[in-house]
mmCIF file of C-alpha atoms and ligand atoms in Angstrom:
data_model
loop_
_atom_site.group_PDB
_atom_site.id
_atom_site.type_symbol
_atom_site.label_atom_id
_atom_site.label_comp_id
_atom_site.label_asym_id
_atom_site.label_seq_id
_atom_site.Cartn_x
_atom_site.Cartn_y
_atom_site.Cartn_z
ATOM 1 C CA UNK A 1 68.790 -26.024 -53.171
ATOM 2 C CA UNK A 2 65.276 -25.081 -53.296
ATOM 3 C CA UNK A 3 64.252 -21.577 -52.933
ATOM 4 C CA UNK A 4 62.612 -20.075 -49.602
ATOM 5 C CA UNK A 5 58.771 -19.599 -50.314
ATOM 6 C CA UNK A 6 57.537 -16.056 -50.297
ATOM 7 C CA UNK A 7 53.922 -14.833 -49.946
ATOM 8 C CA UNK A 8 52.745 -11.505 -51.262
ATOM 9 C CA UNK A 9 49.690 -10.970 -49.484
ATOM 10 C CA UNK A 10 48.541 -7.736 -50.839
ATOM 11 C CA UNK A 11 48.962 -6.398 -54.287
ATOM 12 C CA UNK A 12 51.694 -4.459 -54.924
ATOM 13 C CA UNK A 13 53.596 -3.232 -58.101
ATOM 14 C CA UNK A 14 54.307 -5.865 -60.411
ATOM 15 C CA UNK A 15 57.884 -5.064 -60.978
ATOM 16 C CA UNK A 16 58.497 -5.665 -57.431
ATOM 17 C CA UNK A 17 56.715 -9.141 -57.564
ATOM 18 C CA UNK A 18 58.707 -9.954 -60.531
ATOM 19 C CA UNK A 19 62.066 -9.003 -58.553
ATOM 20 C CA UNK A 20 61.106 -11.184 -55.591
ATOM 21 C CA UNK A 21 60.393 -13.898 -58.001
ATOM 22 C CA UNK A 22 64.248 -14.086 -58.928
ATOM 23 C CA UNK A 23 65.001 -14.965 -55.293
ATOM 24 C CA UNK A 24 62.105 -16.729 -54.229
ATOM 25 C CA UNK A 25 59.267 -19.189 -54.932
ATOM 26 C CA UNK A 26 56.333 -16.675 -54.816
ATOM 27 C CA UNK A 27 52.872 -16.962 -54.448
ATOM 28 C CA UNK A 28 51.315 -13.452 -55.035
ATOM 29 C CA UNK A 29 47.673 -12.193 -54.557
ATOM 30 C CA UNK A 30 45.958 -11.155 -57.947
ATOM 31 C CA UNK A 31 45.465 -7.718 -58.503
ATOM 32 C CA UNK A 32 42.114 -6.730 -57.392
ATOM 33 C CA UNK A 33 41.731 -9.620 -54.960
ATOM 34 C CA UNK A 34 41.309 -9.520 -51.171
ATOM 35 C CA UNK A 35 42.281 -12.258 -48.546
ATOM 36 C CA UNK A 36 40.233 -12.486 -45.543
ATOM 37 C CA UNK A 37 42.608 -13.305 -42.268
ATOM 38 C CA UNK A 38 41.544 -16.836 -42.689
ATOM 39 C CA UNK A 39 42.600 -17.208 -46.162
ATOM 40 C CA UNK A 40 45.913 -15.378 -45.523
ATOM 41 C CA UNK A 41 46.787 -17.899 -42.785
ATOM 42 C CA UNK A 42 45.876 -20.913 -44.869
ATOM 43 C CA UNK A 43 48.126 -19.424 -47.809
ATOM 44 C CA UNK A 44 50.979 -18.565 -45.443
ATOM 45 C CA UNK A 45 51.130 -22.193 -43.955
ATOM 46 C CA UNK A 46 53.761 -23.584 -45.907
ATOM 47 C CA UNK A 47 55.856 -20.203 -46.615
ATOM 48 C CA UNK A 48 59.051 -19.194 -45.124
ATOM 49 C CA UNK A 49 58.314 -15.295 -45.811
ATOM 50 C CA UNK A 50 55.823 -12.969 -46.363
ATOM 51 C CA UNK A 51 55.181 -9.283 -47.687
ATOM 52 C CA UNK A 52 52.373 -7.880 -46.018
ATOM 53 C CA UNK A 53 50.527 -4.498 -45.527
ATOM 54 C CA UNK A 54 48.306 -3.439 -42.826
ATOM 55 C CA UNK A 55 45.411 -5.285 -43.384
ATOM 56 C CA UNK A 56 46.615 -8.938 -42.033
ATOM 57 C CA UNK A 57 47.539 -9.551 -38.761
ATOM 58 C CA UNK A 58 50.473 -11.860 -37.864
ATOM 59 C CA UNK A 59 50.186 -12.746 -34.242
ATOM 60 C CA UNK A 60 50.925 -16.099 -31.861
ATOM 61 C CA UNK A 61 48.020 -17.981 -33.662
ATOM 62 C CA UNK A 62 49.205 -17.283 -37.029
ATOM 63 C CA UNK A 63 52.944 -18.107 -35.980
ATOM 64 C CA UNK A 64 51.690 -21.633 -34.488
ATOM 65 C CA UNK A 65 49.761 -22.344 -37.813
ATOM 66 C CA UNK A 66 52.800 -21.416 -39.988
ATOM 67 C CA UNK A 67 55.766 -23.500 -38.778
ATOM 68 C CA UNK A 68 58.042 -22.531 -41.648
ATOM 69 C CA UNK A 69 57.845 -18.768 -41.148
ATOM 70 C CA UNK A 70 60.965 -17.042 -40.926
ATOM 71 C CA UNK A 71 60.270 -13.565 -41.686
ATOM 72 C CA UNK A 72 57.612 -11.003 -42.180
ATOM 73 C CA UNK A 73 58.331 -7.872 -44.216
ATOM 74 C CA UNK A 74 55.807 -5.164 -43.503
ATOM 75 C CA UNK A 75 55.185 -2.646 -46.150
ATOM 76 C CA UNK A 76 54.454 0.351 -43.776
ATOM 77 C CA UNK A 77 56.468 2.227 -41.046
ATOM 78 C CA UNK A 78 53.608 1.329 -38.598
ATOM 79 C CA UNK A 79 53.373 -2.198 -37.497
ATOM 80 C CA UNK A 80 50.584 -2.401 -35.103
ATOM 81 C CA UNK A 81 49.400 -5.360 -37.166
ATOM 82 C CA UNK A 82 52.149 -7.333 -36.078
ATOM 83 C CA UNK A 83 52.396 -8.747 -32.506
ATOM 84 C CA UNK A 84 56.262 -8.206 -32.229
ATOM 85 C CA UNK A 85 56.846 -9.833 -28.931
ATOM 86 C CA UNK A 86 55.288 -13.172 -30.269
ATOM 87 C CA UNK A 87 57.241 -13.056 -33.640
ATOM 88 C CA UNK A 88 60.358 -12.373 -31.425
ATOM 89 C CA UNK A 89 59.807 -15.164 -28.983
ATOM 90 C CA UNK A 90 59.032 -17.743 -31.984
ATOM 91 C CA UNK A 91 62.376 -16.555 -33.494
ATOM 92 C CA UNK A 92 60.315 -14.994 -36.496
ATOM 93 C CA UNK A 93 62.217 -11.690 -38.106
ATOM 94 C CA UNK A 94 60.024 -8.536 -38.996
ATOM 95 C CA UNK A 95 60.924 -5.529 -40.639
ATOM 96 C CA UNK A 96 58.920 -2.415 -41.666
ATOM 97 C CA UNK A 97 59.540 0.559 -44.103
ATOM 98 C CA UNK A 98 60.618 3.809 -42.111
ATOM 99 C CA UNK A 99 62.305 6.687 -43.790
ATOM 100 C CA UNK A 100 61.247 6.333 -47.263
ATOM 101 C CA UNK A 101 58.098 7.733 -46.572
ATOM 102 C CA UNK A 102 58.769 10.470 -43.975
ATOM 103 C CA UNK A 103 58.694 13.405 -46.108
ATOM 104 C CA UNK A 104 55.651 12.300 -48.257
ATOM 105 C CA UNK A 105 53.673 11.676 -45.063
ATOM 106 C CA UNK A 106 54.820 14.714 -43.662
ATOM 107 C CA UNK A 107 53.519 16.614 -46.605
ATOM 108 C CA UNK A 108 50.123 15.021 -46.290
ATOM 109 C CA UNK A 109 49.840 15.474 -42.702
ATOM 110 C CA UNK A 110 50.194 19.313 -43.347
ATOM 111 C CA UNK A 111 47.850 19.055 -46.603
ATOM 112 C CA UNK A 112 45.291 17.819 -43.954
ATOM 113 C CA UNK A 113 45.973 20.781 -41.261
ATOM 114 C CA UNK A 114 45.505 23.187 -44.517
ATOM 115 C CA UNK A 115 42.379 21.342 -45.669
ATOM 116 C CA UNK A 116 40.487 21.344 -42.022
ATOM 117 C CA UNK A 117 41.564 24.676 -41.131
ATOM 118 C CA UNK A 118 40.544 26.216 -44.427
ATOM 119 C CA UNK A 119 37.414 23.990 -44.760
ATOM 120 C CA UNK A 120 38.593 23.278 -48.408
ATOM 121 C CA UNK A 121 36.513 20.110 -49.065
ATOM 122 C CA UNK A 122 33.111 21.806 -47.657
ATOM 123 C CA UNK A 123 33.827 24.546 -49.815
ATOM 124 C CA UNK A 124 34.501 22.514 -52.782
ATOM 125 C CA UNK A 125 31.101 20.188 -52.376
ATOM 126 C CA UNK A 126 29.293 23.613 -52.156
ATOM 127 C CA UNK A 127 30.562 24.947 -55.456
ATOM 128 C CA UNK A 128 30.174 21.667 -57.314
ATOM 129 C CA UNK A 129 26.588 21.419 -55.844
ATOM 130 C CA UNK A 130 25.806 24.623 -57.669
ATOM 131 C CA UNK A 131 25.261 26.581 -54.330
ATOM 132 C CA UNK A 132 27.546 29.560 -54.881
ATOM 133 C CA UNK A 133 25.489 32.296 -55.943
ATOM 134 C CA UNK A 134 26.951 35.210 -54.305
ATOM 135 C CA UNK A 135 30.099 36.030 -52.462
ATOM 136 C CA UNK A 136 29.685 36.591 -48.800
ATOM 137 C CA UNK A 137 32.282 37.921 -46.328
ATOM 138 C CA UNK A 138 31.830 34.924 -43.970
ATOM 139 C CA UNK A 139 31.676 32.297 -46.787
ATOM 140 C CA UNK A 140 33.699 29.351 -45.564
ATOM 141 C CA UNK A 141 35.563 31.504 -43.323
ATOM 142 C CA UNK A 142 37.875 28.905 -41.489
ATOM 143 C CA UNK A 143 40.779 29.442 -39.044
ATOM 144 C CA UNK A 144 44.261 30.679 -39.517
ATOM 145 C CA UNK A 145 47.330 28.529 -40.097
ATOM 146 C CA UNK A 146 50.067 30.878 -40.535
ATOM 147 C CA UNK A 147 51.450 32.398 -37.027
ATOM 148 C CA UNK A 148 48.980 29.886 -35.176
ATOM 149 C CA UNK A 149 50.224 26.939 -32.813
ATOM 150 C CA UNK A 150 50.846 23.624 -34.267
ATOM 151 C CA UNK A 151 50.797 20.947 -31.659
ATOM 152 C CA UNK A 152 52.204 17.513 -32.396
ATOM 153 C CA UNK A 153 51.518 14.473 -30.770
ATOM 154 C CA UNK A 154 54.285 11.770 -31.638
ATOM 155 C CA UNK A 155 57.773 13.597 -32.627
ATOM 156 C CA UNK A 156 59.035 10.586 -34.613
ATOM 157 C CA UNK A 157 60.577 11.539 -38.027
ATOM 158 C CA UNK A 158 56.974 12.273 -39.587
ATOM 159 C CA UNK A 159 56.299 14.450 -36.788
ATOM 160 C CA UNK A 160 59.581 16.296 -37.036
ATOM 161 C CA UNK A 161 59.020 16.864 -40.557
ATOM 162 C CA UNK A 162 55.456 18.111 -39.959
ATOM 163 C CA UNK A 163 57.054 20.467 -37.345
ATOM 164 C CA UNK A 164 59.466 21.908 -39.830
ATOM 165 C CA UNK A 165 56.841 22.522 -42.596
ATOM 166 C CA UNK A 166 54.887 24.473 -39.753
ATOM 167 C CA UNK A 167 57.819 26.308 -38.196
ATOM 168 C CA UNK A 168 59.805 27.334 -41.472
ATOM 169 C CA UNK A 169 56.947 27.524 -44.036
ATOM 170 C CA UNK A 170 54.049 28.849 -42.025
ATOM 171 C CA UNK A 171 55.725 31.018 -39.320
ATOM 172 C CA UNK A 172 53.822 28.660 -36.711
ATOM 173 C CA UNK A 173 54.840 28.268 -33.025
ATOM 174 C CA UNK A 174 55.568 24.515 -32.858
ATOM 175 C CA UNK A 175 54.925 22.423 -29.225
ATOM 176 C CA UNK A 176 54.884 18.411 -29.075
ATOM 177 C CA UNK A 177 54.602 15.886 -26.613
ATOM 178 C CA UNK A 178 56.335 12.779 -26.900
ATOM 179 C CA UNK A 179 57.025 9.812 -24.708
ATOM 180 C CA UNK A 180 60.602 10.861 -24.651
ATOM 181 C CA UNK A 181 61.815 14.559 -25.100
ATOM 182 C CA UNK A 182 63.920 14.944 -28.352
ATOM 183 C CA UNK A 183 67.575 16.051 -28.001
ATOM 184 C CA UNK A 184 68.027 19.956 -27.765
ATOM 185 C CA UNK A 185 69.550 19.885 -31.306
ATOM 186 C CA UNK A 186 66.701 18.079 -32.948
ATOM 187 C CA UNK A 187 64.097 20.489 -31.067
ATOM 188 C CA UNK A 188 66.147 23.466 -32.514
ATOM 189 C CA UNK A 189 66.052 21.995 -36.031
ATOM 190 C CA UNK A 190 62.344 21.687 -35.914
ATOM 191 C CA UNK A 191 61.974 24.830 -33.896
ATOM 192 C CA UNK A 192 59.730 22.628 -31.564
ATOM 193 C CA UNK A 193 59.184 23.130 -27.862
ATOM 194 C CA UNK A 194 58.634 20.144 -25.652
ATOM 195 C CA UNK A 195 55.179 20.285 -23.371
ATOM 196 C CA UNK A 196 53.299 17.976 -21.371
ATOM 197 C CA UNK A 197 50.131 16.780 -22.496
ATOM 198 C CA UNK A 198 47.688 19.040 -20.568
ATOM 199 C CA UNK A 199 49.619 22.046 -22.297
ATOM 200 C CA UNK A 200 49.831 20.593 -25.687
ATOM 201 C CA UNK A 201 45.982 20.111 -25.810
ATOM 202 C CA UNK A 202 44.895 23.438 -24.348
ATOM 203 C CA UNK A 203 47.277 25.521 -26.364
ATOM 204 C CA UNK A 204 47.362 23.689 -29.814
ATOM 205 C CA UNK A 205 45.313 25.324 -32.613
ATOM 206 C CA UNK A 206 45.864 22.551 -34.804
ATOM 207 C CA UNK A 207 46.875 19.300 -33.105
ATOM 208 C CA UNK A 208 48.461 16.551 -35.389
ATOM 209 C CA UNK A 209 48.664 12.837 -34.094
ATOM 210 C CA UNK A 210 51.464 10.844 -35.748
ATOM 211 C CA UNK A 211 52.562 8.656 -32.913
ATOM 212 C CA UNK A 212 52.600 4.837 -33.203
ATOM 213 C CA UNK A 213 49.358 2.794 -32.062
ATOM 214 C CA UNK A 214 50.099 0.816 -28.906
ATOM 215 C CA UNK A 215 47.632 -0.692 -26.214
ATOM 216 C CA UNK A 216 48.892 2.372 -24.171
ATOM 217 C CA UNK A 217 47.966 4.808 -27.027
ATOM 218 C CA UNK A 218 44.609 3.693 -27.370
ATOM 219 C CA UNK A 219 41.977 6.369 -27.473
ATOM 220 C CA UNK A 220 44.705 8.621 -26.474
ATOM 221 C CA UNK A 221 42.359 11.377 -27.607
ATOM 222 C CA UNK A 222 38.906 10.917 -26.049
ATOM 223 C CA UNK A 223 36.013 12.899 -24.451
ATOM 224 C CA UNK A 224 38.255 14.155 -21.477
ATOM 225 C CA UNK A 225 41.160 15.244 -24.115
ATOM 226 C CA UNK A 226 38.731 16.871 -26.575
ATOM 227 C CA UNK A 227 37.132 18.802 -23.674
ATOM 228 C CA UNK A 228 40.658 20.243 -23.036
ATOM 229 C CA UNK A 229 40.996 21.677 -26.472
ATOM 230 C CA UNK A 230 40.126 25.227 -27.826
ATOM 231 C CA UNK A 231 36.574 24.947 -29.351
ATOM 232 C CA UNK A 232 38.298 26.789 -32.309
ATOM 233 C CA UNK A 233 41.082 24.195 -32.684
ATOM 234 C CA UNK A 234 41.536 21.451 -35.353
ATOM 235 C CA UNK A 235 42.488 17.817 -35.136
ATOM 236 C CA UNK A 236 44.357 15.783 -37.814
ATOM 237 C CA UNK A 237 45.139 11.953 -37.304
ATOM 238 C CA UNK A 238 47.343 10.245 -39.822
ATOM 239 C CA UNK A 239 48.689 7.764 -37.207
ATOM 240 C CA UNK A 240 46.001 4.877 -36.640
ATOM 241 C CA UNK A 241 42.592 5.005 -36.195
ATOM 242 C CA UNK A 242 42.676 3.615 -32.718
ATOM 243 C CA UNK A 243 44.293 6.830 -31.298
ATOM 244 C CA UNK A 244 41.159 8.555 -31.157
ATOM 245 C CA UNK A 245 37.673 7.619 -29.802
ATOM 246 C CA UNK A 246 35.727 8.419 -32.973
ATOM 247 C CA UNK A 247 32.410 8.749 -30.818
ATOM 248 C CA UNK A 248 33.857 11.365 -28.414
ATOM 249 C CA UNK A 249 35.084 12.962 -31.569
ATOM 250 C CA UNK A 250 31.638 13.117 -33.342
ATOM 251 C CA UNK A 251 30.128 14.361 -30.138
ATOM 252 C CA UNK A 252 32.587 17.317 -29.800
ATOM 253 C CA UNK A 253 32.395 18.400 -33.487
ATOM 254 C CA UNK A 254 28.569 18.185 -33.292
ATOM 255 C CA UNK A 255 28.644 20.403 -30.149
ATOM 256 C CA UNK A 256 30.742 22.863 -31.515
ATOM 257 C CA UNK A 257 33.725 21.769 -28.895
ATOM 258 C CA UNK A 258 36.186 21.564 -31.730
ATOM 259 C CA UNK A 259 36.068 23.436 -34.880
ATOM 260 C CA UNK A 260 37.004 20.539 -37.469
ATOM 261 C CA UNK A 261 38.986 17.601 -37.794
ATOM 262 C CA UNK A 262 40.598 15.600 -40.809
ATOM 263 C CA UNK A 263 41.518 11.857 -40.521
ATOM 264 C CA UNK A 264 43.276 9.564 -42.910
ATOM 265 C CA UNK A 265 43.051 6.903 -40.540
ATOM 266 C CA UNK A 266 39.807 4.941 -39.028
ATOM 267 C CA UNK A 267 39.202 2.377 -35.999
ATOM 268 C CA UNK A 268 37.598 0.072 -38.274
ATOM 269 C CA UNK A 269 39.084 0.900 -41.771
ATOM 270 C CA UNK A 270 38.136 0.187 -44.513
ATOM 271 C CA UNK A 271 34.736 1.012 -42.768
ATOM 272 C CA UNK A 272 34.094 4.295 -41.731
ATOM 273 C CA UNK A 273 31.861 5.110 -38.644
ATOM 274 C CA UNK A 274 28.601 6.502 -40.283
ATOM 275 C CA UNK A 275 28.441 9.361 -37.827
ATOM 276 C CA UNK A 276 31.831 10.915 -39.349
ATOM 277 C CA UNK A 277 30.261 10.546 -42.767
ATOM 278 C CA UNK A 278 27.369 13.151 -41.945
ATOM 279 C CA UNK A 279 29.297 15.596 -40.597
ATOM 280 C CA UNK A 280 30.623 18.480 -42.877
ATOM 281 C CA UNK A 281 33.409 19.619 -40.953
ATOM 282 C CA UNK A 282 35.631 16.601 -41.110
ATOM 283 C CA UNK A 283 37.857 15.887 -43.844
ATOM 284 C CA UNK A 284 38.172 12.141 -44.704
ATOM 285 C CA UNK A 285 40.600 10.222 -46.782
ATOM 286 C CA UNK A 286 41.371 6.601 -47.194
ATOM 287 C CA UNK A 287 44.741 5.920 -45.420
ATOM 288 C CA UNK A 288 46.646 7.646 -48.183
ATOM 289 C CA UNK A 289 49.392 9.790 -46.369
ATOM 290 C CA UNK A 290 52.133 7.968 -48.070
ATOM 291 C CA UNK A 291 50.631 7.487 -51.411
ATOM 292 C CA UNK A 292 52.702 9.198 -53.968
ATOM 293 C CA UNK A 293 53.869 6.646 -56.725
ATOM 294 C CA UNK A 294 57.785 7.191 -56.085
ATOM 295 C CA UNK A 295 57.025 6.770 -51.900
ATOM 296 C CA UNK A 296 54.910 3.593 -52.387
ATOM 297 C CA UNK A 297 57.511 2.292 -54.904
ATOM 298 C CA UNK A 298 60.286 2.866 -52.500
ATOM 299 C CA UNK A 299 58.196 1.331 -49.651
ATOM 300 C CA UNK A 300 57.711 -1.761 -52.078
ATOM 301 C CA UNK A 301 61.248 -2.144 -52.830
ATOM 302 C CA UNK A 302 62.361 -1.630 -49.261
ATOM 303 C CA UNK A 303 59.970 -4.412 -48.140
ATOM 304 C CA UNK A 304 61.392 -6.721 -50.925
ATOM 305 C CA UNK A 305 64.861 -5.727 -50.023
ATOM 306 C CA UNK A 306 64.295 -6.780 -46.450
ATOM 307 C CA UNK A 307 63.191 -10.237 -47.367
ATOM 308 C CA UNK A 308 66.006 -10.585 -49.938
ATOM 309 C CA UNK A 309 68.684 -9.500 -47.409
ATOM 310 C CA UNK A 310 67.280 -11.765 -44.769
ATOM 311 C CA UNK A 311 67.004 -14.953 -46.687
ATOM 312 C CA UNK A 312 70.793 -14.193 -48.002
ATOM 313 C CA UNK A 313 71.784 -14.252 -44.470
ATOM 314 C CA UNK A 314 72.871 -10.617 -44.369
ATOM 315 C CA UNK A 315 70.126 -9.652 -41.882
ATOM 316 C CA UNK A 316 66.900 -7.492 -42.425
ATOM 317 C CA UNK A 317 68.066 -3.793 -43.548
ATOM 318 C CA UNK A 318 65.200 -2.121 -41.382
ATOM 319 C CA UNK A 319 64.341 -4.724 -38.729
ATOM 320 C CA UNK A 320 61.831 -4.187 -35.985
ATOM 321 C CA UNK A 321 62.876 -7.126 -33.615
ATOM 322 C CA UNK A 322 65.965 -9.279 -32.849
ATOM 323 C CA UNK A 323 64.434 -12.527 -32.738
ATOM 324 C CA UNK A 324 66.308 -15.851 -31.350
ATOM 325 C CA UNK A 325 66.682 -18.335 -34.084
ATOM 326 C CA UNK A 326 63.547 -20.272 -34.800
ATOM 327 C CA UNK A 327 63.749 -23.809 -33.716
HETATM 328 C C1 DGY B 401 52.309 3.456 -42.541
HETATM 329 O O1 DGY B 401 53.418 3.319 -43.445
HETATM 330 O O2 DGY B 401 52.463 3.215 -41.590
HETATM 331 C C2 DGY B 401 51.366 3.981 -43.188
HETATM 332 O O3 DGY B 401 50.212 4.385 -42.404
HETATM 333 C C3 DGY B 401 50.550 3.130 -44.503
HETATM 334 O O4 DGY B 401 50.387 2.193 -43.902
#
């Protein structure tokens, strides 16, 4: 019997591609290459499965153009690039890579809190530019982290990890808002208190966004929300770019209505709003919150394992939908 055909649509660890090649007929993108969405769909048209990352969208149009497609394995925990309803309706299995990146991503979220609050990148640029000629009492004086109030919007596994770092490592008061309030035992383990959105915005000294991006969450932080925050507060986004109205954020940062921000994700990434690039009080990183070698390898292996398990008939290990059989 012929092997299922699988497309590896973004460059990934060669050893993972090699492992996949032991199970499937593989077409893998070359390192350094990037396929447009059109090219991706053209190559997917005769495949049974795909390993994708956030850069390619799989929606009803793509599914219609790919009649053999049975399985899409997303190498990320977020899967807003997949139209899960369309995949489910068409009988296509989808999976993501949760858990293996939780602690690494929480580390980075907390690093961004520190970087924004303590103005680390501004200070570093100043030093490198040779501008440090004398010590001043107020040089890069930032906001306090220890003992301050940490607000978390989106209290999944990563949000909980950030809460624990704040509560246990930095003696912070942790408040959170989530679609569903957590169990009392989880709240106790995270030392986190549930509050409604207005209280979260008004009380947080540092607000971290780590909720999934959905239509409802589009621009969940816009001009109105920013206006409710303390002018001394910082905002960190490690969720998805679309959670924040970047134009409103730029205006708030320029007007001193917010002390600083740190963004790992952007609305049009990899393009970045030029207004952000001009601001000294915003830390910008290229979507790297889960980027350590062991974690990215674990994500790639889990994405591969999902494909292997599915095509061996055991079902995906970390599915995001329960599709009917594809006709
Ligand atoms: C994720 O896993 O969702 C990260 O943002 C990487 O895409």
